PDB file of C-alpha atoms in Angstrom:
ATOM      1  CA  MET E   1      29.204 125.379 178.478  1.00  0.00           C
ATOM      2  CA  LEU E   2      30.923 128.230 176.459  1.00  0.00           C
ATOM      3  CA  ALA E   3      32.220 125.824 173.804  1.00  0.00           C
ATOM      4  CA  GLU E   4      28.790 124.340 173.263  1.00  0.00           C
ATOM      5  CA  THR E   5      27.438 127.845 172.810  1.00  0.00           C
ATOM      6  CA  ILE E   6      30.100 128.763 170.352  1.00  0.00           C
ATOM      7  CA  CYS E   7      29.777 125.690 168.386  1.00  0.00           C
ATOM      8  CA  SER E   8      26.011 126.070 168.097  1.00  0.00           C
ATOM      9  CA  ALA E   9      26.457 129.606 166.837  1.00  0.00           C
ATOM     10  CA  VAL E  10      28.851 128.515 164.273  1.00  0.00           C
ATOM     11  CA  SER E  11      26.337 125.897 162.983  1.00  0.00           C
ATOM     12  CA  ALA E  12      23.635 128.420 162.875  1.00  0.00           C
ATOM     13  CA  ALA E  13      25.789 130.826 161.014  1.00  0.00           C
ATOM     14  CA  GLY E  14      26.794 128.010 158.486  1.00  0.00           C
ATOM     15  CA  LEU E  15      23.165 127.060 158.002  1.00  0.00           C
ATOM     16  CA  GLY E  16      22.278 130.780 157.288  1.00  0.00           C
ATOM     17  CA  ILE E  17      25.026 131.019 154.851  1.00  0.00           C
ATOM     18  CA  ALA E  18      23.873 127.763 153.224  1.00  0.00           C
ATOM     19  CA  ALA E  19      20.398 129.147 152.866  1.00  0.00           C
ATOM     20  CA  LEU E  20      21.754 132.240 151.253  1.00  0.00           C
ATOM     21  CA  THR E  21      23.754 130.154 148.910  1.00  0.00           C
ATOM     22  CA  ALA E  22      20.707 128.107 147.978  1.00  0.00           C
ATOM     23  CA  TYR E  23      18.716 131.318 147.401  1.00  0.00           C
ATOM     24  CA  ARG E  24      21.385 132.089 144.718  1.00  0.00           C
ATOM     25  CA  LYS E  25      20.470 128.836 142.882  1.00  0.00           C
ATOM     26  CA  LYS E  26      23.908 127.302 143.894  1.00  0.00           C
ATOM     27  CA  TYR E  27      22.465 124.002 145.489  1.00  0.00           C
ATOM     28  CA  LEU E  28      25.616 121.958 145.299  1.00  0.00           C
ATOM     29  CA  GLY E  29      27.573 124.596 147.203  1.00  0.00           C
ATOM     30  CA  ALA E  30      24.568 125.100 149.748  1.00  0.00           C
ATOM     31  CA  ALA E  31      24.544 121.360 150.403  1.00  0.00           C
ATOM     32  CA  ARG E  32      28.329 121.318 151.136  1.00  0.00           C
ATOM     33  CA  ILE E  33      28.084 124.399 153.354  1.00  0.00           C
ATOM     34  CA  ALA E  34      25.217 122.706 155.201  1.00  0.00           C
ATOM     35  CA  GLY E  35      27.056 119.515 155.758  1.00  0.00           C
ATOM     36  CA  TRP E  36      30.246 121.229 157.051  1.00  0.00           C
ATOM     37  CA  SER E  37      28.122 123.507 159.226  1.00  0.00           C
ATOM     38  CA  LEU E  38      26.520 120.606 160.738  1.00  0.00           C
ATOM     39  CA  VAL E  39      29.636 119.243 162.016  1.00  0.00           C
ATOM     40  CA  PRO E  40      30.214 121.527 165.147  1.00  0.00           C
ATOM     41  CA  LEU E  41      26.554 120.961 166.217  1.00  0.00           C
ATOM     42  CA  GLY E  42      27.118 117.205 165.798  1.00  0.00           C
ATOM     43  CA  LEU E  43      30.249 117.204 167.898  1.00  0.00           C
ATOM     44  CA  VAL E  44      28.337 119.094 170.655  1.00  0.00           C
ATOM     45  CA  MET E  45      25.404 116.823 170.485  1.00  0.00           C
ATOM     46  CA  THR E  46      27.534 113.656 170.688  1.00  0.00           C
ATOM     47  CA  GLY E  47      29.325 115.226 173.669  1.00  0.00           C
ATOM     48  CA  ALA E  48      32.855 115.192 172.006  1.00  0.00           C
ATOM     49  CA  VAL E  49      33.368 118.624 173.394  1.00  0.00           C
ATOM     50  CA  GLU E  50      32.809 117.429 176.921  1.00  0.00           C
ATOM     51  CA  TRP E  51      33.423 113.668 176.329  1.00  0.00           C
ATOM     52  CA  ALA E  52      33.593 112.693 180.063  1.00  0.00           C
ATOM     53  CA  PHE E  53      29.820 113.196 180.770  1.00  0.00           C
ATOM     54  CA  ASP E  54      27.449 110.231 179.937  1.00  0.00           C
ATOM     55  CA  THR E  55      28.175 109.852 176.219  1.00  0.00           C
ATOM     56  CA  VAL E  56      27.129 106.282 175.889  1.00  0.00           C
ATOM     57  CA  PHE E  57      23.507 106.580 177.507  1.00  0.00           C
ATOM     58  CA  SER E  58      22.653 110.020 176.293  1.00  0.00           C
ATOM     59  CA  PRO E  59      19.910 110.114 173.650  1.00  0.00           C
ATOM     60  CA  VAL E  60      21.135 113.425 172.564  1.00  0.00           C
ATOM     61  CA  ALA E  61      24.533 111.901 171.809  1.00  0.00           C
ATOM     62  CA  TRP E  62      23.014 109.214 169.545  1.00  0.00           C
ATOM     63  CA  ALA E  63      21.042 112.062 167.749  1.00  0.00           C
ATOM     64  CA  GLY E  64      24.337 113.852 167.358  1.00  0.00           C
ATOM     65  CA  PHE E  65      25.860 110.584 165.580  1.00  0.00           C
ATOM     66  CA  GLY E  66      22.827 110.828 163.317  1.00  0.00           C
ATOM     67  CA  VAL E  67      23.470 114.489 162.450  1.00  0.00           C
ATOM     68  CA  LEU E  68      27.130 113.582 161.849  1.00  0.00           C
ATOM     69  CA  GLY E  69      26.068 110.973 159.643  1.00  0.00           C
ATOM     70  CA  ALA E  70      23.750 113.330 157.675  1.00  0.00           C
ATOM     71  CA  ALA E  71      26.658 115.679 157.445  1.00  0.00           C
ATOM     72  CA  TRP E  72      28.902 112.974 155.963  1.00  0.00           C
ATOM     73  CA  LEU E  73      26.170 111.828 153.551  1.00  0.00           C
ATOM     74  CA  LEU E  74      25.702 115.516 152.352  1.00  0.00           C
ATOM     75  CA  LEU E  75      29.465 115.829 151.894  1.00  0.00           C
ATOM     76  CA  LEU E  76      29.745 112.415 149.947  1.00  0.00           C
ATOM     77  CA  THR E  77      26.950 113.033 147.716  1.00  0.00           C
ATOM     78  CA  THR E  78      28.042 116.470 146.658  1.00  0.00           C
ATOM     79  CA  ARG E  79      31.495 115.286 145.896  1.00  0.00           C
ATOM     80  CA  GLY E  80      30.035 112.476 143.729  1.00  0.00           C
ATOM     81  CA  VAL E  81      27.839 114.906 141.962  1.00  0.00           C
ATOM     82  CA  GLU E  82      30.603 117.300 141.391  1.00  0.00           C
ATOM     83  CA  ARG E  83      32.825 114.448 139.951  1.00  0.00           C
ATOM     84  CA  ARG E  84      30.061 113.332 137.525  1.00  0.00           C
ATOM     85  CA  ARG E  85      29.532 116.917 136.450  1.00  0.00           C
ATOM     86  CA  SER E  86      33.104 117.360 135.607  1.00  0.00           C
ATOM     87  CA  GLY E  87      33.181 114.166 133.719  1.00  0.00           C
ATOM     88  CA  ARG E  88      30.430 115.285 131.491  1.00  0.00           C
ATOM     89  CA  GLN E  89      31.997 118.730 130.762  1.00  0.00           C
ATOM     90  CA  ALA E  90      35.247 117.210 129.782  1.00  0.00           C
ATOM     91  CA  VAL E  91      33.594 115.572 126.610  1.00  0.00           C
ATOM     92  CA  ASP E  92      32.296 118.139 124.248  1.00  0.00           C
ATOM     93  CA  GLY E  93      31.522 120.697 126.753  1.00  0.00           C
ATOM     94  CA  GLY E  94      29.007 118.468 128.593  1.00  0.00           C
ATOM     95  CA  ALA E  95      26.677 117.789 125.589  1.00  0.00           C
ATOM     96  CA  ARG E  96      27.270 113.991 126.010  1.00  0.00           C
ATOM     97  CA  PRO E  97      28.244 111.632 128.757  1.00  0.00           C
ATOM     98  CA  ALA E  98      32.036 110.614 128.973  1.00  0.00           C
ATOM     99  CA  ALA E  99      33.145 107.784 126.672  1.00  0.00           C
ATOM    100  CA  VAL E 100      34.288 104.398 128.119  1.00  0.00           C
ATOM    101  CA  ALA E 101      37.558 104.601 126.129  1.00  0.00           C
ATOM    102  CA  PRO E 102      39.229 108.031 125.947  1.00  0.00           C
ATOM    103  CA  GLY E 103      40.131 107.616 122.344  1.00  0.00           C
ATOM    104  CA  ALA E 104      36.659 106.108 121.337  1.00  0.00           C
ATOM    105  CA  SER E 105      34.546 108.128 119.075  1.00  0.00           C
ATOM    106  CA  PHE E 106      30.805 108.145 119.020  1.00  0.00           C
ATOM    107  CA  PRO E 107      29.282 106.286 116.038  1.00  0.00           C
ATOM    108  CA  ALA E 108      27.522 108.262 113.157  1.00  0.00           C
ATOM    109  CA  ALA E 109      23.750 108.481 113.119  1.00  0.00           C
ATOM    110  CA  GLY E 110      23.309 106.397 109.989  1.00  0.00           C
ATOM    111  CA  SER E 111      25.995 103.778 110.558  1.00  0.00           C
ATOM    112  CA  ALA E 112      23.951 100.757 111.608  1.00  0.00           C
ATOM    113  CA  ARG E 113      26.064  98.203 109.534  1.00  0.00           C
ATOM    114  CA  VAL E 114      28.033  95.587 111.441  1.00  0.00           C
ATOM    115  CA  GLY E 115      30.809  93.500 109.949  1.00  0.00           C
ATOM    116  CA  PRO E 116      33.115  94.087 107.117  1.00  0.00           C
ATOM    117  CA  ALA E 117      32.114  96.230 104.126  1.00  0.00           C
ATOM    118  CA  ARG E 118      31.073  94.466 100.895  1.00  0.00           C
ATOM    119  CA  PRO E 119      32.600  95.119  97.627  1.00  0.00           C
ATOM    120  CA  ALA E 120      30.668  97.007  94.973  1.00  0.00           C
ATOM    121  CA  ALA E 121      28.664  94.786  92.453  1.00  0.00           C
ATOM    122  CA  GLY E 122      31.160  95.041  89.622  1.00  0.00           C
ATOM    123  CA  ALA E 123      34.386  95.263  91.660  1.00  0.00           C
ATOM    124  CA  PRO E 124      36.640  92.127  91.462  1.00  0.00           C
ATOM    125  CA  ALA E 125      37.166  90.281  94.882  1.00  0.00           C
ATOM    126  CA  ARG E 126      40.515  90.450  96.070  1.00  0.00           C
ATOM    127  CA  GLY E 127      42.319  88.844  99.128  1.00  0.00           C
ATOM    128  CA  GLY E 128      43.101  91.112 102.099  1.00  0.00           C
ATOM    129  CA  ASP E 129      46.807  90.608 101.904  1.00  0.00           C
ATOM    130  CA  ALA E 130      47.025  91.048  98.206  1.00  0.00           C
ATOM    131  CA  GLU E 131      45.121  94.267  98.262  1.00  0.00           C
ATOM    132  CA  ASP E 132      47.408  95.716 100.968  1.00  0.00           C
ATOM    133  CA  PHE E 133      50.562  94.806  99.083  1.00  0.00           C
ATOM    134  CA  SER E 134      49.359  96.101  95.786  1.00  0.00           C
ATOM    135  CA  ASP E 135      48.612  99.408  97.160  1.00  0.00           C
ATOM    136  CA  ILE E 136      52.176  99.543  98.733  1.00  0.00           C
ATOM    137  CA  GLU E 137      53.665  98.453  95.249  1.00  0.00           C
ATOM    138  CA  ALA E 138      51.742 101.122  93.434  1.00  0.00           C
ATOM    139  CA  ILE E 139      53.019 103.858  95.836  1.00  0.00           C
ATOM    140  CA  LEU E 140      56.625 102.583  95.498  1.00  0.00           C
ATOM    141  CA  LYS E 141      56.523 102.595  91.737  1.00  0.00           C
ATOM    142  CA  LYS E 142      55.070 105.971  91.644  1.00  0.00           C
ATOM    143  CA  HIS E 143      58.043 107.348  93.601  1.00  0.00           C
ATOM    144  CA  GLY E 144      60.710 105.251  91.510  1.00  0.00           C
ATOM    145  CA  ILE E 145      61.698 102.755  94.130  1.00  0.00           C
TER     146      ILE E 145
END
């Protein structure tokens, strides 16, 4: 009887702290505190404190399992939201969502062109390999090699 009273008082105090945290506009922290404060109440309601007394047939015990499930959902949801927020803040201070590849850059606003670049109207067409080697040859000749 004393353990049930203590667990109920701890849950009530935790819910009060969660309400104060929500009043300060810290809803994620308030939800996490509410989830943790419902655990002792759920344990009392399930009969885990005094497991020997009719746990299986007690409707209060099944309601306690529901409260424990709600607490678990709150904790899981807040963890997911926190991870999502930290992923957004890592890229450009949270302005854009995280990129798929860490080294990928976002495309420029005006670059809608897809495929290889076309040469200018008066420029001679060269093969890809010849162009690469001619640049290298020019650099080597410039340095006297």
